[in-house]
Amino acid sequence: MVRYWFFTAGYQTSYRGTLEPDQLAEMAIAVEQSGYRFLWSFSGILPESFLERTKNRGLVCGWAPQVEVLAHEAVGGFVSHCGWNSTLESLWHGVPIATWPLYAEQQICAFELVSELELAVDLNMDYRMENAENLVKAEEIEKAVRCLMDTENPTRKRVREMKEISRKAIQDEGSSFISLGRLIEDIYESFFIHL
């Protein structure tokens, strides 16, 4: 099966606005050099002739339905900002992540996914933002994508296992199902005790 990698870029990124043009250029270089098929959800200016050079192996679109894309069996990896929703959606569908956190909870999620849970590939970013330039070079992006798309990468196996575990958790008598039931009972009891 032909595998694609999916990523979004150009979205609002806190005080920095959107990704800077030099960072987008590095991403475009990495996309080309990786050799993998891709879907890039992005609306903005790309390097000259990029679309022409990559037209036979990728698609750049202004918006993509993330959940539907991640659910497709051809998606082999996801470069994600690691927001909680994106993280859950990716793991639910068994798609390995290359982390690209930008702000808020994304930094913590990315760190946990890579260091603690071994469910993601690190893009070797400056999480403390001590580097004024804070530019992730094309070589780093390409390296992470190659690792992400490697079918022998142990991260891929762990993500598949997490997909199965998460699906069991929401079934009747699964851990999530039971926890939600307990929460509802606690709220119900608390409500009637205080009346």
mmCIF file with all atom_site columns, C-alpha atoms in Angstrom:
data_model
loop_
_atom_site.group_PDB
_atom_site.id
_atom_site.type_symbol
_atom_site.label_atom_id
_atom_site.label_alt_id
_atom_site.label_comp_id
_atom_site.label_asym_id
_atom_site.label_entity_id
_atom_site.label_seq_id
_atom_site.pdbx_PDB_ins_code
_atom_site.Cartn_x
_atom_site.Cartn_y
_atom_site.Cartn_z
_atom_site.occupancy
_atom_site.B_iso_or_equiv
_atom_site.pdbx_formal_charge
_atom_site.auth_seq_id
_atom_site.auth_comp_id
_atom_site.auth_asym_id
_atom_site.auth_atom_id
_atom_site.pdbx_PDB_model_num
ATOM 1   C CA . MET A 1 1   ? 0.000   0.000  0.000   1.00 0.00 ? 1   MET A CA 1
ATOM 2   C CA . VAL A 1 2   ? 1.165   3.516  -0.794  1.00 0.00 ? 2   VAL A CA 1
ATOM 3   C CA . ARG A 1 3   ? 1.470   5.564  2.375   1.00 0.00 ? 3   ARG A CA 1
ATOM 4   C CA . TYR A 1 4   ? 0.935   9.302  2.675   1.00 0.00 ? 4   TYR A CA 1
ATOM 5   C CA . TRP A 1 5   ? 1.919   11.680 5.396   1.00 0.00 ? 5   TRP A CA 1
ATOM 6   C CA . PHE A 1 6   ? -0.420  14.435 6.446   1.00 0.00 ? 6   PHE A CA 1
ATOM 7   C CA . PHE A 1 7   ? 0.350   17.758 8.025   1.00 0.00 ? 7   PHE A CA 1
ATOM 8   C CA . THR A 1 8   ? -1.158  21.145 8.607   1.00 0.00 ? 8   THR A CA 1
ATOM 9   C CA . ALA A 1 9   ? 0.775   24.387 8.629   1.00 0.00 ? 9   ALA A CA 1
ATOM 10  C CA . GLY A 1 10  ? 0.059   28.039 8.320   1.00 0.00 ? 10  GLY A CA 1
ATOM 11  C CA . TYR A 1 11  ? -2.566  28.062 11.075  1.00 0.00 ? 11  TYR A CA 1
ATOM 12  C CA . GLN A 1 12  ? -2.630  30.672 13.814  1.00 0.00 ? 12  GLN A CA 1
ATOM 13  C CA . THR A 1 13  ? 0.218   30.107 16.247  1.00 0.00 ? 13  THR A CA 1
ATOM 14  C CA . SER A 1 14  ? -0.278  32.391 19.249  1.00 0.00 ? 14  SER A CA 1
ATOM 15  C CA . TYR A 1 15  ? 1.750   35.565 19.428  1.00 0.00 ? 15  TYR A CA 1
ATOM 16  C CA . ARG A 1 16  ? 3.778   34.610 16.352  1.00 0.00 ? 16  ARG A CA 1
ATOM 17  C CA . GLY A 1 17  ? 0.737   34.605 14.064  1.00 0.00 ? 17  GLY A CA 1
ATOM 18  C CA . THR A 1 18  ? 1.317   32.080 11.316  1.00 0.00 ? 18  THR A CA 1
ATOM 19  C CA . LEU A 1 19  ? 4.484   30.160 10.574  1.00 0.00 ? 19  LEU A CA 1
ATOM 20  C CA . GLU A 1 20  ? 7.122   32.438 9.138   1.00 0.00 ? 20  GLU A CA 1
ATOM 21  C CA . PRO A 1 21  ? 7.962   32.257 5.402   1.00 0.00 ? 21  PRO A CA 1
ATOM 22  C CA . ASP A 1 22  ? 11.459  30.892 6.090   1.00 0.00 ? 22  ASP A CA 1
ATOM 23  C CA . GLN A 1 23  ? 9.970   28.043 8.159   1.00 0.00 ? 23  GLN A CA 1
ATOM 24  C CA . LEU A 1 24  ? 7.441   27.247 5.439   1.00 0.00 ? 24  LEU A CA 1
ATOM 25  C CA . ALA A 1 25  ? 10.304  27.156 2.921   1.00 0.00 ? 25  ALA A CA 1
ATOM 26  C CA . GLU A 1 26  ? 12.147  24.629 5.122   1.00 0.00 ? 26  GLU A CA 1
ATOM 27  C CA . MET A 1 27  ? 8.994   22.520 5.328   1.00 0.00 ? 27  MET A CA 1
ATOM 28  C CA . ALA A 1 28  ? 8.586   22.603 1.553   1.00 0.00 ? 28  ALA A CA 1
ATOM 29  C CA . ILE A 1 29  ? 12.195  21.483 1.061   1.00 0.00 ? 29  ILE A CA 1
ATOM 30  C CA . ALA A 1 30  ? 11.642  18.604 3.496   1.00 0.00 ? 30  ALA A CA 1
ATOM 31  C CA . VAL A 1 31  ? 8.445   17.573 1.698   1.00 0.00 ? 31  VAL A CA 1
ATOM 32  C CA . GLU A 1 32  ? 10.299  17.394 -1.600  1.00 0.00 ? 32  GLU A CA 1
ATOM 33  C CA . GLN A 1 33  ? 13.385  15.661 -0.260  1.00 0.00 ? 33  GLN A CA 1
ATOM 34  C CA . SER A 1 34  ? 11.477  13.042 1.734   1.00 0.00 ? 34  SER A CA 1
ATOM 35  C CA . GLY A 1 35  ? 10.171  11.416 -1.433  1.00 0.00 ? 35  GLY A CA 1
ATOM 36  C CA . TYR A 1 36  ? 6.949   10.396 0.316   1.00 0.00 ? 36  TYR A CA 1
ATOM 37  C CA . ARG A 1 37  ? 3.452   11.146 -0.896  1.00 0.00 ? 37  ARG A CA 1
ATOM 38  C CA . PHE A 1 38  ? 1.781   13.843 1.147   1.00 0.00 ? 38  PHE A CA 1
ATOM 39  C CA . LEU A 1 39  ? -1.320  15.862 1.923   1.00 0.00 ? 39  LEU A CA 1
ATOM 40  C CA . TRP A 1 40  ? -0.510  19.361 3.180   1.00 0.00 ? 40  TRP A CA 1
ATOM 41  C CA . SER A 1 41  ? -3.379  21.388 4.589   1.00 0.00 ? 41  SER A CA 1
ATOM 42  C CA . PHE A 1 42  ? -2.115  24.908 4.069   1.00 0.00 ? 42  PHE A CA 1
ATOM 43  C CA . SER A 1 43  ? -3.148  28.179 2.513   1.00 0.00 ? 43  SER A CA 1
ATOM 44  C CA . GLY A 1 44  ? -0.346  30.565 1.799   1.00 0.00 ? 44  GLY A CA 1
ATOM 45  C CA . ILE A 1 45  ? 2.588   31.244 -0.442  1.00 0.00 ? 45  ILE A CA 1
ATOM 46  C CA . LEU A 1 46  ? 4.835   28.294 -1.280  1.00 0.00 ? 46  LEU A CA 1
ATOM 47  C CA . PRO A 1 47  ? 8.291   28.367 -2.851  1.00 0.00 ? 47  PRO A CA 1
ATOM 48  C CA . GLU A 1 48  ? 8.327   28.960 -6.590  1.00 0.00 ? 48  GLU A CA 1
ATOM 49  C CA . SER A 1 49  ? 7.502   25.860 -8.690  1.00 0.00 ? 49  SER A CA 1
ATOM 50  C CA . PHE A 1 50  ? 6.874   23.714 -5.577  1.00 0.00 ? 50  PHE A CA 1
ATOM 51  C CA . LEU A 1 51  ? 3.409   22.644 -6.733  1.00 0.00 ? 51  LEU A CA 1
ATOM 52  C CA . GLU A 1 52  ? 4.696   21.770 -10.193 1.00 0.00 ? 52  GLU A CA 1
ATOM 53  C CA . ARG A 1 53  ? 7.593   19.703 -8.825  1.00 0.00 ? 53  ARG A CA 1
ATOM 54  C CA . THR A 1 54  ? 5.405   17.755 -6.378  1.00 0.00 ? 54  THR A CA 1
ATOM 55  C CA . LYS A 1 55  ? 2.142   17.454 -8.327  1.00 0.00 ? 55  LYS A CA 1
ATOM 56  C CA . ASN A 1 56  ? 2.532   13.705 -8.957  1.00 0.00 ? 56  ASN A CA 1
ATOM 57  C CA . ARG A 1 57  ? 2.962   12.749 -5.327  1.00 0.00 ? 57  ARG A CA 1
ATOM 58  C CA . GLY A 1 58  ? 1.137   15.247 -3.216  1.00 0.00 ? 58  GLY A CA 1
ATOM 59  C CA . LEU A 1 59  ? -1.694  17.649 -2.708  1.00 0.00 ? 59  LEU A CA 1
ATOM 60  C CA . VAL A 1 60  ? -1.743  21.047 -1.059  1.00 0.00 ? 60  VAL A CA 1
ATOM 61  C CA . CYS A 1 61  ? -5.221  22.183 -0.045  1.00 0.00 ? 61  CYS A CA 1
ATOM 62  C CA . GLY A 1 62  ? -6.554  25.093 1.971   1.00 0.00 ? 62  GLY A CA 1
ATOM 63  C CA . TRP A 1 63  ? -8.408  22.848 4.389   1.00 0.00 ? 63  TRP A CA 1
ATOM 64  C CA . ALA A 1 64  ? -8.766  19.116 5.001   1.00 0.00 ? 64  ALA A CA 1
ATOM 65  C CA . PRO A 1 65  ? -11.187 17.234 7.269   1.00 0.00 ? 65  PRO A CA 1
ATOM 66  C CA . GLN A 1 66  ? -8.586  16.085 9.784   1.00 0.00 ? 66  GLN A CA 1
ATOM 67  C CA . VAL A 1 67  ? -10.540 13.229 11.374  1.00 0.00 ? 67  VAL A CA 1
ATOM 68  C CA . GLU A 1 68  ? -11.526 11.780 8.001   1.00 0.00 ? 68  GLU A CA 1
ATOM 69  C CA . VAL A 1 69  ? -7.952  12.063 6.724   1.00 0.00 ? 69  VAL A CA 1
ATOM 70  C CA . LEU A 1 70  ? -6.516  10.375 9.824   1.00 0.00 ? 70  LEU A CA 1
ATOM 71  C CA . ALA A 1 71  ? -9.114  7.604  9.529   1.00 0.00 ? 71  ALA A CA 1
ATOM 72  C CA . HIS A 1 72  ? -7.973  6.712  6.005   1.00 0.00 ? 72  HIS A CA 1
ATOM 73  C CA . GLU A 1 73  ? -5.800  3.604  5.794   1.00 0.00 ? 73  GLU A CA 1
ATOM 74  C CA . ALA A 1 74  ? -3.360  5.270  3.375   1.00 0.00 ? 74  ALA A CA 1
ATOM 75  C CA . VAL A 1 75  ? -2.229  7.817  5.985   1.00 0.00 ? 75  VAL A CA 1
ATOM 76  C CA . GLY A 1 76  ? 1.013   6.594  7.495   1.00 0.00 ? 76  GLY A CA 1
ATOM 77  C CA . GLY A 1 77  ? 2.009   9.592  9.582   1.00 0.00 ? 77  GLY A CA 1
ATOM 78  C CA . PHE A 1 78  ? 0.895   12.962 10.884  1.00 0.00 ? 78  PHE A CA 1
ATOM 79  C CA . VAL A 1 79  ? 3.039   16.025 11.550  1.00 0.00 ? 79  VAL A CA 1
ATOM 80  C CA . SER A 1 80  ? 1.021   17.612 14.342  1.00 0.00 ? 80  SER A CA 1
ATOM 81  C CA . HIS A 1 81  ? 1.153   20.622 16.640  1.00 0.00 ? 81  HIS A CA 1
ATOM 82  C CA . CYS A 1 82  ? 0.073   18.119 19.340  1.00 0.00 ? 82  CYS A CA 1
ATOM 83  C CA . GLY A 1 83  ? -2.995  19.903 20.580  1.00 0.00 ? 83  GLY A CA 1
ATOM 84  C CA . TRP A 1 84  ? -5.062  17.547 22.705  1.00 0.00 ? 84  TRP A CA 1
ATOM 85  C CA . ASN A 1 85  ? -7.768  16.983 20.072  1.00 0.00 ? 85  ASN A CA 1
ATOM 86  C CA . SER A 1 86  ? -5.244  16.276 17.312  1.00 0.00 ? 86  SER A CA 1
ATOM 87  C CA . THR A 1 87  ? -3.353  13.923 19.610  1.00 0.00 ? 87  THR A CA 1
ATOM 88  C CA . LEU A 1 88  ? -6.470  11.946 20.537  1.00 0.00 ? 88  LEU A CA 1
ATOM 89  C CA . GLU A 1 89  ? -7.678  11.793 16.927  1.00 0.00 ? 89  GLU A CA 1
ATOM 90  C CA . SER A 1 90  ? -4.323  10.546 15.701  1.00 0.00 ? 90  SER A CA 1
ATOM 91  C CA . LEU A 1 91  ? -3.985  7.873  18.380  1.00 0.00 ? 91  LEU A CA 1
ATOM 92  C CA . TRP A 1 92  ? -7.617  6.793  17.977  1.00 0.00 ? 92  TRP A CA 1
ATOM 93  C CA . HIS A 1 93  ? -6.944  6.089  14.300  1.00 0.00 ? 93  HIS A CA 1
ATOM 94  C CA . GLY A 1 94  ? -3.514  4.550  14.918  1.00 0.00 ? 94  GLY A CA 1
ATOM 95  C CA . VAL A 1 95  ? -1.512  7.197  13.046  1.00 0.00 ? 95  VAL A CA 1
ATOM 96  C CA . PRO A 1 96  ? 2.007   7.919  14.352  1.00 0.00 ? 96  PRO A CA 1
ATOM 97  C CA . ILE A 1 97  ? 2.859   11.567 15.047  1.00 0.00 ? 97  ILE A CA 1
ATOM 98  C CA . ALA A 1 98  ? 5.888   13.749 14.410  1.00 0.00 ? 98  ALA A CA 1
ATOM 99  C CA . THR A 1 99  ? 5.623   16.514 16.998  1.00 0.00 ? 99  THR A CA 1
ATOM 100 C CA . TRP A 1 100 ? 5.524   20.215 16.094  1.00 0.00 ? 100 TRP A CA 1
ATOM 101 C CA . PRO A 1 101 ? 4.266   21.956 19.267  1.00 0.00 ? 101 PRO A CA 1
ATOM 102 C CA . LEU A 1 102 ? 3.814   25.699 19.176  1.00 0.00 ? 102 LEU A CA 1
ATOM 103 C CA . TYR A 1 103 ? 2.191   26.861 22.428  1.00 0.00 ? 103 TYR A CA 1
ATOM 104 C CA . ALA A 1 104 ? -0.150  26.061 25.333  1.00 0.00 ? 104 ALA A CA 1
ATOM 105 C CA . GLU A 1 105 ? -0.657  22.363 26.122  1.00 0.00 ? 105 GLU A CA 1
ATOM 106 C CA . GLN A 1 106 ? 1.038   21.329 22.884  1.00 0.00 ? 106 GLN A CA 1
ATOM 107 C CA . GLN A 1 107 ? 4.516   21.432 24.444  1.00 0.00 ? 107 GLN A CA 1
ATOM 108 C CA . ILE A 1 108 ? 3.481   19.136 27.295  1.00 0.00 ? 108 ILE A CA 1
ATOM 109 C CA . CYS A 1 109 ? 1.588   16.750 25.017  1.00 0.00 ? 109 CYS A CA 1
ATOM 110 C CA . ALA A 1 110 ? 4.542   16.522 22.624  1.00 0.00 ? 110 ALA A CA 1
ATOM 111 C CA . PHE A 1 111 ? 7.012   15.869 25.438  1.00 0.00 ? 111 PHE A CA 1
ATOM 112 C CA . GLU A 1 112 ? 4.819   13.157 26.971  1.00 0.00 ? 112 GLU A CA 1
ATOM 113 C CA . LEU A 1 113 ? 4.152   11.512 23.597  1.00 0.00 ? 113 LEU A CA 1
ATOM 114 C CA . VAL A 1 114 ? 7.859   11.323 22.768  1.00 0.00 ? 114 VAL A CA 1
ATOM 115 C CA . SER A 1 115 ? 9.635   10.883 26.108  1.00 0.00 ? 115 SER A CA 1
ATOM 116 C CA . GLU A 1 116 ? 7.175   9.095  28.350  1.00 0.00 ? 116 GLU A CA 1
ATOM 117 C CA . LEU A 1 117 ? 4.786   7.177  26.106  1.00 0.00 ? 117 LEU A CA 1
ATOM 118 C CA . GLU A 1 118 ? 7.001   6.603  23.044  1.00 0.00 ? 118 GLU A CA 1
ATOM 119 C CA . LEU A 1 119 ? 4.015   7.251  20.763  1.00 0.00 ? 119 LEU A CA 1
ATOM 120 C CA . ALA A 1 120 ? 5.584   10.000 18.646  1.00 0.00 ? 120 ALA A CA 1
ATOM 121 C CA . VAL A 1 121 ? 8.739   11.066 16.855  1.00 0.00 ? 121 VAL A CA 1
ATOM 122 C CA . ASP A 1 122 ? 10.471  14.262 17.962  1.00 0.00 ? 122 ASP A CA 1
ATOM 123 C CA . LEU A 1 123 ? 11.295  16.990 15.460  1.00 0.00 ? 123 LEU A CA 1
ATOM 124 C CA . ASN A 1 124 ? 14.244  18.094 17.634  1.00 0.00 ? 124 ASN A CA 1
ATOM 125 C CA . MET A 1 125 ? 12.686  21.437 18.377  1.00 0.00 ? 125 MET A CA 1
ATOM 126 C CA . ASP A 1 126 ? 13.770  24.137 20.806  1.00 0.00 ? 126 ASP A CA 1
ATOM 127 C CA . TYR A 1 127 ? 10.947  23.657 23.337  1.00 0.00 ? 127 TYR A CA 1
ATOM 128 C CA . ARG A 1 128 ? 12.257  26.422 25.583  1.00 0.00 ? 128 ARG A CA 1
ATOM 129 C CA . MET A 1 129 ? 12.414  28.780 22.609  1.00 0.00 ? 129 MET A CA 1
ATOM 130 C CA . GLU A 1 130 ? 15.873  29.933 23.663  1.00 0.00 ? 130 GLU A CA 1
ATOM 131 C CA . ASN A 1 131 ? 17.004  30.152 20.047  1.00 0.00 ? 131 ASN A CA 1
ATOM 132 C CA . ALA A 1 132 ? 15.856  33.521 18.698  1.00 0.00 ? 132 ALA A CA 1
ATOM 133 C CA . GLU A 1 133 ? 15.629  32.139 15.179  1.00 0.00 ? 133 GLU A CA 1
ATOM 134 C CA . ASN A 1 134 ? 13.746  29.002 16.334  1.00 0.00 ? 134 ASN A CA 1
ATOM 135 C CA . LEU A 1 135 ? 13.883  27.628 12.787  1.00 0.00 ? 135 LEU A CA 1
ATOM 136 C CA . VAL A 1 136 ? 13.494  23.887 12.278  1.00 0.00 ? 136 VAL A CA 1
ATOM 137 C CA . LYS A 1 137 ? 15.722  23.001 9.337   1.00 0.00 ? 137 LYS A CA 1
ATOM 138 C CA . ALA A 1 138 ? 14.530  20.892 6.408   1.00 0.00 ? 138 ALA A CA 1
ATOM 139 C CA . GLU A 1 139 ? 17.000  18.142 7.334   1.00 0.00 ? 139 GLU A CA 1
ATOM 140 C CA . GLU A 1 140 ? 15.428  17.771 10.799  1.00 0.00 ? 140 GLU A CA 1
ATOM 141 C CA . ILE A 1 141 ? 11.915  17.686 9.363   1.00 0.00 ? 141 ILE A CA 1
ATOM 142 C CA . GLU A 1 142 ? 12.895  15.150 6.708   1.00 0.00 ? 142 GLU A CA 1
ATOM 143 C CA . LYS A 1 143 ? 14.674  12.974 9.297   1.00 0.00 ? 143 LYS A CA 1
ATOM 144 C CA . ALA A 1 144 ? 11.569  12.940 11.507  1.00 0.00 ? 144 ALA A CA 1
ATOM 145 C CA . VAL A 1 145 ? 9.286   12.147 8.561   1.00 0.00 ? 145 VAL A CA 1
ATOM 146 C CA . ARG A 1 146 ? 11.505  9.265  7.416   1.00 0.00 ? 146 ARG A CA 1
ATOM 147 C CA . CYS A 1 147 ? 11.504  7.880  10.954  1.00 0.00 ? 147 CYS A CA 1
ATOM 148 C CA . LEU A 1 148 ? 7.751   8.379  11.204  1.00 0.00 ? 148 LEU A CA 1
ATOM 149 C CA . MET A 1 149 ? 7.065   6.585  7.912   1.00 0.00 ? 149 MET A CA 1
ATOM 150 C CA . ASP A 1 150 ? 9.481   3.696  8.549   1.00 0.00 ? 150 ASP A CA 1
ATOM 151 C CA . THR A 1 151 ? 7.321   0.580  8.816   1.00 0.00 ? 151 THR A CA 1
ATOM 152 C CA . GLU A 1 152 ? 9.898   -0.972 11.189  1.00 0.00 ? 152 GLU A CA 1
ATOM 153 C CA . ASN A 1 153 ? 9.837   1.972  13.600  1.00 0.00 ? 153 ASN A CA 1
ATOM 154 C CA . PRO A 1 154 ? 8.790   0.717  17.079  1.00 0.00 ? 154 PRO A CA 1
ATOM 155 C CA . THR A 1 155 ? 6.697   3.876  17.521  1.00 0.00 ? 155 THR A CA 1
ATOM 156 C CA . ARG A 1 156 ? 4.348   2.616  14.794  1.00 0.00 ? 156 ARG A CA 1
ATOM 157 C CA . LYS A 1 157 ? 3.764   -0.634 16.738  1.00 0.00 ? 157 LYS A CA 1
ATOM 158 C CA . ARG A 1 158 ? 3.126   1.249  20.004  1.00 0.00 ? 158 ARG A CA 1
ATOM 159 C CA . VAL A 1 159 ? 0.597   3.534  18.288  1.00 0.00 ? 159 VAL A CA 1
ATOM 160 C CA . ARG A 1 160 ? -1.239  0.498  16.865  1.00 0.00 ? 160 ARG A CA 1
ATOM 161 C CA . GLU A 1 161 ? -1.366  -0.995 20.371  1.00 0.00 ? 161 GLU A CA 1
ATOM 162 C CA . MET A 1 162 ? -2.704  2.293  21.778  1.00 0.00 ? 162 MET A CA 1
ATOM 163 C CA . LYS A 1 163 ? -5.403  2.308  19.109  1.00 0.00 ? 163 LYS A CA 1
ATOM 164 C CA . GLU A 1 164 ? -6.631  -1.083 20.330  1.00 0.00 ? 164 GLU A CA 1
ATOM 165 C CA . ILE A 1 165 ? -6.382  -0.123 24.009  1.00 0.00 ? 165 ILE A CA 1
ATOM 166 C CA . SER A 1 166 ? -8.345  3.091  23.483  1.00 0.00 ? 166 SER A CA 1
ATOM 167 C CA . ARG A 1 167 ? -11.109 1.273  21.631  1.00 0.00 ? 167 ARG A CA 1
ATOM 168 C CA . LYS A 1 168 ? -11.430 -1.277 24.435  1.00 0.00 ? 168 LYS A CA 1
ATOM 169 C CA . ALA A 1 169 ? -11.570 1.515  27.030  1.00 0.00 ? 169 ALA A CA 1
ATOM 170 C CA . ILE A 1 170 ? -14.840 2.955  25.698  1.00 0.00 ? 170 ILE A CA 1
ATOM 171 C CA . GLN A 1 171 ? -16.662 -0.357 25.340  1.00 0.00 ? 171 GLN A CA 1
ATOM 172 C CA . ASP A 1 172 ? -19.087 -1.535 28.025  1.00 0.00 ? 172 ASP A CA 1
ATOM 173 C CA . GLU A 1 173 ? -17.030 -2.400 31.101  1.00 0.00 ? 173 GLU A CA 1
ATOM 174 C CA . GLY A 1 174 ? -13.974 -0.659 29.622  1.00 0.00 ? 174 GLY A CA 1
ATOM 175 C CA . SER A 1 175 ? -11.951 1.658  31.875  1.00 0.00 ? 175 SER A CA 1
ATOM 176 C CA . SER A 1 176 ? -13.228 4.872  30.277  1.00 0.00 ? 176 SER A CA 1
ATOM 177 C CA . PHE A 1 177 ? -16.814 3.617  30.329  1.00 0.00 ? 177 PHE A CA 1
ATOM 178 C CA . ILE A 1 178 ? -16.536 2.731  34.027  1.00 0.00 ? 178 ILE A CA 1
ATOM 179 C CA . SER A 1 179 ? -14.847 6.042  34.933  1.00 0.00 ? 179 SER A CA 1
ATOM 180 C CA . LEU A 1 180 ? -17.517 8.065  33.160  1.00 0.00 ? 180 LEU A CA 1
ATOM 181 C CA . GLY A 1 181 ? -20.215 6.087  34.967  1.00 0.00 ? 181 GLY A CA 1
ATOM 182 C CA . ARG A 1 182 ? -18.561 6.805  38.331  1.00 0.00 ? 182 ARG A CA 1
ATOM 183 C CA . LEU A 1 183 ? -18.310 10.505 37.515  1.00 0.00 ? 183 LEU A CA 1
ATOM 184 C CA . ILE A 1 184 ? -22.002 10.650 36.643  1.00 0.00 ? 184 ILE A CA 1
ATOM 185 C CA . GLU A 1 185 ? -22.878 8.829  39.884  1.00 0.00 ? 185 GLU A CA 1
ATOM 186 C CA . ASP A 1 186 ? -20.707 11.206 41.941  1.00 0.00 ? 186 ASP A CA 1
ATOM 187 C CA . ILE A 1 187 ? -22.289 14.273 40.360  1.00 0.00 ? 187 ILE A CA 1
ATOM 188 C CA . TYR A 1 188 ? -25.771 12.838 40.817  1.00 0.00 ? 188 TYR A CA 1
ATOM 189 C CA . GLU A 1 189 ? -25.145 11.982 44.494  1.00 0.00 ? 189 GLU A CA 1
ATOM 190 C CA . SER A 1 190 ? -23.520 15.348 45.165  1.00 0.00 ? 190 SER A CA 1
ATOM 191 C CA . PHE A 1 191 ? -26.454 17.155 43.602  1.00 0.00 ? 191 PHE A CA 1
ATOM 192 C CA . PHE A 1 192 ? -29.072 15.369 45.705  1.00 0.00 ? 192 PHE A CA 1
ATOM 193 C CA . ILE A 1 193 ? -27.061 15.556 48.940  1.00 0.00 ? 193 ILE A CA 1
ATOM 194 C CA . HIS A 1 194 ? -26.917 19.350 48.682  1.00 0.00 ? 194 HIS A CA 1
ATOM 195 C CA . LEU A 1 195 ? -30.614 19.890 47.971  1.00 0.00 ? 195 LEU A CA 1
#
